[in-house]
Amino acid sequence: EVERRDATPSASREVYWREHGRFRPTDIYDVSAIGAGSHIEGPAVVELPDTTAVIPPGASADVDTLGSIVIDVGVPAAEGRAQEIATA
C-alpha cells in the first residue's frame, strides 16, 4: 500500500464553479509533479498532457499505484446511478 500525502499545487487561478455560482481561486496541479499516494482536495484542476481532470468543490482525489486519478465525489455508486436515471 502507498503512503497518502497531500499534493502541492503548481499554481492557482480563478475558475468558475457552478456549485458556488461564481469564480473562486482554485489550486492547479501539474500531473508530472504528483505521484502515487498524492491526495488532492477540491476544488482543483489537474492538468495532464492531453486532458484536464476537474475535482469539484466537496470532492477529493487520490493517485493510485498505477498513476490513475481516482475522484471521490461523495456519492455512493448506486445512488449516483439512480440520480442519472431520474434525470434522463
mmCIF file with all atom_site columns, C-alpha atoms in Angstrom:
data_model
loop_
_atom_site.group_PDB
_atom_site.id
_atom_site.type_symbol
_atom_site.label_atom_id
_atom_site.label_alt_id
_atom_site.label_comp_id
_atom_site.label_asym_id
_atom_site.label_entity_id
_atom_site.label_seq_id
_atom_site.pdbx_PDB_ins_code
_atom_site.Cartn_x
_atom_site.Cartn_y
_atom_site.Cartn_z
_atom_site.occupancy
_atom_site.B_iso_or_equiv
_atom_site.pdbx_formal_charge
_atom_site.auth_seq_id
_atom_site.auth_comp_id
_atom_site.auth_asym_id
_atom_site.auth_atom_id
_atom_site.pdbx_PDB_model_num
ATOM 1  C CA . GLU A 1 1  ? 0.000   0.000  0.000   1.00 0.00 ? 1  GLU A CA 1
ATOM 2  C CA . VAL A 1 2  ? 1.156   3.501  -0.851  1.00 0.00 ? 2  VAL A CA 1
ATOM 3  C CA . GLU A 1 3  ? 1.511   6.194  1.806   1.00 0.00 ? 3  GLU A CA 1
ATOM 4  C CA . ARG A 1 4  ? -1.024  9.008  1.319   1.00 0.00 ? 4  ARG A CA 1
ATOM 5  C CA . ARG A 1 5  ? 0.354   12.551 1.145   1.00 0.00 ? 5  ARG A CA 1
ATOM 6  C CA . ASP A 1 6  ? -1.097  15.930 0.236   1.00 0.00 ? 6  ASP A CA 1
ATOM 7  C CA . ALA A 1 7  ? -0.071  17.071 -3.235  1.00 0.00 ? 7  ALA A CA 1
ATOM 8  C CA . THR A 1 8  ? 1.420   20.531 -3.723  1.00 0.00 ? 8  THR A CA 1
ATOM 9  C CA . PRO A 1 9  ? -0.273  22.765 -6.297  1.00 0.00 ? 9  PRO A CA 1
ATOM 10 C CA . SER A 1 10 ? 1.848   24.259 -9.083  1.00 0.00 ? 10 SER A CA 1
ATOM 11 C CA . ALA A 1 11 ? -0.363  27.354 -9.419  1.00 0.00 ? 11 ALA A CA 1
ATOM 12 C CA . SER A 1 12 ? -3.691  28.912 -8.523  1.00 0.00 ? 12 SER A CA 1
ATOM 13 C CA . ARG A 1 13 ? -6.179  30.708 -10.764 1.00 0.00 ? 13 ARG A CA 1
ATOM 14 C CA . GLU A 1 14 ? -9.788  31.849 -10.844 1.00 0.00 ? 14 GLU A CA 1
ATOM 15 C CA . VAL A 1 15 ? -12.140 29.097 -12.067 1.00 0.00 ? 15 VAL A CA 1
ATOM 16 C CA . TYR A 1 16 ? -15.924 29.315 -12.396 1.00 0.00 ? 16 TYR A CA 1
ATOM 17 C CA . TRP A 1 17 ? -17.690 26.736 -10.210 1.00 0.00 ? 17 TRP A CA 1
ATOM 18 C CA . ARG A 1 18 ? -21.399 26.187 -10.817 1.00 0.00 ? 18 ARG A CA 1
ATOM 19 C CA . GLU A 1 19 ? -21.703 24.879 -7.247  1.00 0.00 ? 19 GLU A CA 1
ATOM 20 C CA . HIS A 1 20 ? -20.749 28.344 -5.983  1.00 0.00 ? 20 HIS A CA 1
ATOM 21 C CA . GLY A 1 21 ? -22.254 30.348 -8.833  1.00 0.00 ? 21 GLY A CA 1
ATOM 22 C CA . ARG A 1 22 ? -19.069 32.362 -9.163  1.00 0.00 ? 22 ARG A CA 1
ATOM 23 C CA . PHE A 1 23 ? -15.357 32.317 -9.887  1.00 0.00 ? 23 PHE A CA 1
ATOM 24 C CA . ARG A 1 24 ? -13.119 31.351 -6.997  1.00 0.00 ? 24 ARG A CA 1
ATOM 25 C CA . PRO A 1 25 ? -9.401  30.759 -6.511  1.00 0.00 ? 25 PRO A CA 1
ATOM 26 C CA . THR A 1 26 ? -8.601  27.158 -7.439  1.00 0.00 ? 26 THR A CA 1
ATOM 27 C CA . ASP A 1 27 ? -5.442  25.103 -6.991  1.00 0.00 ? 27 ASP A CA 1
ATOM 28 C CA . ILE A 1 28 ? -3.900  23.841 -10.230 1.00 0.00 ? 28 ILE A CA 1
ATOM 29 C CA . TYR A 1 29 ? -1.766  20.685 -10.260 1.00 0.00 ? 29 TYR A CA 1
ATOM 30 C CA . ASP A 1 30 ? 0.674   19.511 -12.927 1.00 0.00 ? 30 ASP A CA 1
ATOM 31 C CA . VAL A 1 31 ? 0.281   15.743 -13.256 1.00 0.00 ? 31 VAL A CA 1
ATOM 32 C CA . SER A 1 32 ? 4.052   15.341 -13.700 1.00 0.00 ? 32 SER A CA 1
ATOM 33 C CA . ALA A 1 33 ? 4.563   16.774 -10.188 1.00 0.00 ? 33 ALA A CA 1
ATOM 34 C CA . ILE A 1 34 ? 2.200   14.384 -8.385  1.00 0.00 ? 34 ILE A CA 1
ATOM 35 C CA . GLY A 1 35 ? 2.628   10.666 -7.911  1.00 0.00 ? 35 GLY A CA 1
ATOM 36 C CA . ALA A 1 36 ? 1.212   7.567  -6.290  1.00 0.00 ? 36 ALA A CA 1
ATOM 37 C CA . GLY A 1 37 ? -0.294  8.360  -2.904  1.00 0.00 ? 37 GLY A CA 1
ATOM 38 C CA . SER A 1 38 ? -0.948  12.018 -3.712  1.00 0.00 ? 38 SER A CA 1
ATOM 39 C CA . HIS A 1 39 ? -4.171  13.413 -2.246  1.00 0.00 ? 39 HIS A CA 1
ATOM 40 C CA . ILE A 1 40 ? -5.984  16.480 -3.600  1.00 0.00 ? 40 ILE A CA 1
ATOM 41 C CA . GLU A 1 41 ? -8.995  18.269 -2.094  1.00 0.00 ? 41 GLU A CA 1
ATOM 42 C CA . GLY A 1 42 ? -11.411 20.013 -4.436  1.00 0.00 ? 42 GLY A CA 1
ATOM 43 C CA . PRO A 1 43 ? -11.967 22.382 -5.901  1.00 0.00 ? 43 PRO A CA 1
ATOM 44 C CA . ALA A 1 44 ? -8.912  21.703 -8.027  1.00 0.00 ? 44 ALA A CA 1
ATOM 45 C CA . VAL A 1 45 ? -7.777  21.153 -11.588 1.00 0.00 ? 45 VAL A CA 1
ATOM 46 C CA . VAL A 1 46 ? -5.138  18.603 -12.625 1.00 0.00 ? 46 VAL A CA 1
ATOM 47 C CA . GLU A 1 47 ? -3.504  19.364 -15.963 1.00 0.00 ? 47 GLU A CA 1
ATOM 48 C CA . LEU A 1 48 ? -2.386  16.357 -17.998 1.00 0.00 ? 48 LEU A CA 1
ATOM 49 C CA . PRO A 1 49 ? -0.665  16.347 -21.416 1.00 0.00 ? 49 PRO A CA 1
ATOM 50 C CA . ASP A 1 50 ? -3.868  15.580 -23.334 1.00 0.00 ? 50 ASP A CA 1
ATOM 51 C CA . THR A 1 51 ? -6.747  16.387 -20.967 1.00 0.00 ? 51 THR A CA 1
ATOM 52 C CA . THR A 1 52 ? -7.756  18.047 -17.708 1.00 0.00 ? 52 THR A CA 1
ATOM 53 C CA . ALA A 1 53 ? -9.155  16.388 -14.586 1.00 0.00 ? 53 ALA A CA 1
ATOM 54 C CA . VAL A 1 54 ? -11.623 18.549 -12.681 1.00 0.00 ? 54 VAL A CA 1
ATOM 55 C CA . ILE A 1 55 ? -12.126 17.913 -8.973  1.00 0.00 ? 55 ILE A CA 1
ATOM 56 C CA . PRO A 1 56 ? -15.259 19.816 -7.935  1.00 0.00 ? 56 PRO A CA 1
ATOM 57 C CA . PRO A 1 57 ? -15.836 21.531 -4.588  1.00 0.00 ? 57 PRO A CA 1
ATOM 58 C CA . GLY A 1 58 ? -16.530 18.959 -1.877  1.00 0.00 ? 58 GLY A CA 1
ATOM 59 C CA . ALA A 1 59 ? -14.818 16.170 -3.818  1.00 0.00 ? 59 ALA A CA 1
ATOM 60 C CA . SER A 1 60 ? -11.316 14.758 -3.413  1.00 0.00 ? 60 SER A CA 1
ATOM 61 C CA . ALA A 1 61 ? -8.895  12.738 -5.494  1.00 0.00 ? 61 ALA A CA 1
ATOM 62 C CA . ASP A 1 62 ? -6.150  10.237 -4.855  1.00 0.00 ? 62 ASP A CA 1
ATOM 63 C CA . VAL A 1 63 ? -3.476  8.952  -7.218  1.00 0.00 ? 63 VAL A CA 1
ATOM 64 C CA . ASP A 1 64 ? -3.266  5.158  -7.139  1.00 0.00 ? 64 ASP A CA 1
ATOM 65 C CA . THR A 1 65 ? -0.198  2.955  -7.646  1.00 0.00 ? 65 THR A CA 1
ATOM 66 C CA . LEU A 1 66 ? -0.788  2.894  -11.429 1.00 0.00 ? 66 LEU A CA 1
ATOM 67 C CA . GLY A 1 67 ? -0.902  6.701  -11.627 1.00 0.00 ? 67 GLY A CA 1
ATOM 68 C CA . SER A 1 68 ? -4.669  6.854  -12.153 1.00 0.00 ? 68 SER A CA 1
ATOM 69 C CA . ILE A 1 69 ? -6.501  9.805  -10.632 1.00 0.00 ? 69 ILE A CA 1
ATOM 70 C CA . VAL A 1 70 ? -9.418  8.426  -8.615  1.00 0.00 ? 70 VAL A CA 1
ATOM 71 C CA . ILE A 1 71 ? -12.005 11.117 -7.884  1.00 0.00 ? 71 ILE A CA 1
ATOM 72 C CA . ASP A 1 72 ? -14.415 10.677 -4.966  1.00 0.00 ? 72 ASP A CA 1
ATOM 73 C CA . VAL A 1 73 ? -17.453 12.932 -5.316  1.00 0.00 ? 73 VAL A CA 1
ATOM 74 C CA . GLY A 1 74 ? -19.024 11.625 -2.122  1.00 0.00 ? 74 GLY A CA 1
ATOM 75 C CA . VAL A 1 75 ? -21.989 9.853  -3.721  1.00 0.00 ? 75 VAL A CA 1
ATOM 76 C CA . PRO A 1 76 ? -22.277 6.064  -3.413  1.00 0.00 ? 76 PRO A CA 1
ATOM 77 C CA . ALA A 1 77 ? -22.239 4.447  -6.880  1.00 0.00 ? 77 ALA A CA 1
ATOM 78 C CA . ALA A 1 78 ? -25.800 3.077  -6.671  1.00 0.00 ? 78 ALA A CA 1
ATOM 79 C CA . GLU A 1 79 ? -27.199 6.435  -5.530  1.00 0.00 ? 79 GLU A CA 1
ATOM 80 C CA . GLY A 1 80 ? -25.348 8.250  -8.301  1.00 0.00 ? 80 GLY A CA 1
ATOM 81 C CA . ARG A 1 81 ? -26.742 5.862  -10.905 1.00 0.00 ? 81 ARG A CA 1
ATOM 82 C CA . ALA A 1 82 ? -30.274 6.336  -9.562  1.00 0.00 ? 82 ALA A CA 1
ATOM 83 C CA . GLN A 1 83 ? -29.853 10.114 -9.947  1.00 0.00 ? 83 GLN A CA 1
ATOM 84 C CA . GLU A 1 84 ? -28.649 9.647  -13.551 1.00 0.00 ? 84 GLU A CA 1
ATOM 85 C CA . ILE A 1 85 ? -31.726 7.571  -14.375 1.00 0.00 ? 85 ILE A CA 1
ATOM 86 C CA . ALA A 1 86 ? -34.093 10.005 -12.650 1.00 0.00 ? 86 ALA A CA 1
ATOM 87 C CA . THR A 1 87 ? -32.756 12.973 -14.625 1.00 0.00 ? 87 THR A CA 1
ATOM 88 C CA . ALA A 1 88 ? -32.611 11.198 -18.011 1.00 0.00 ? 88 ALA A CA 1
#
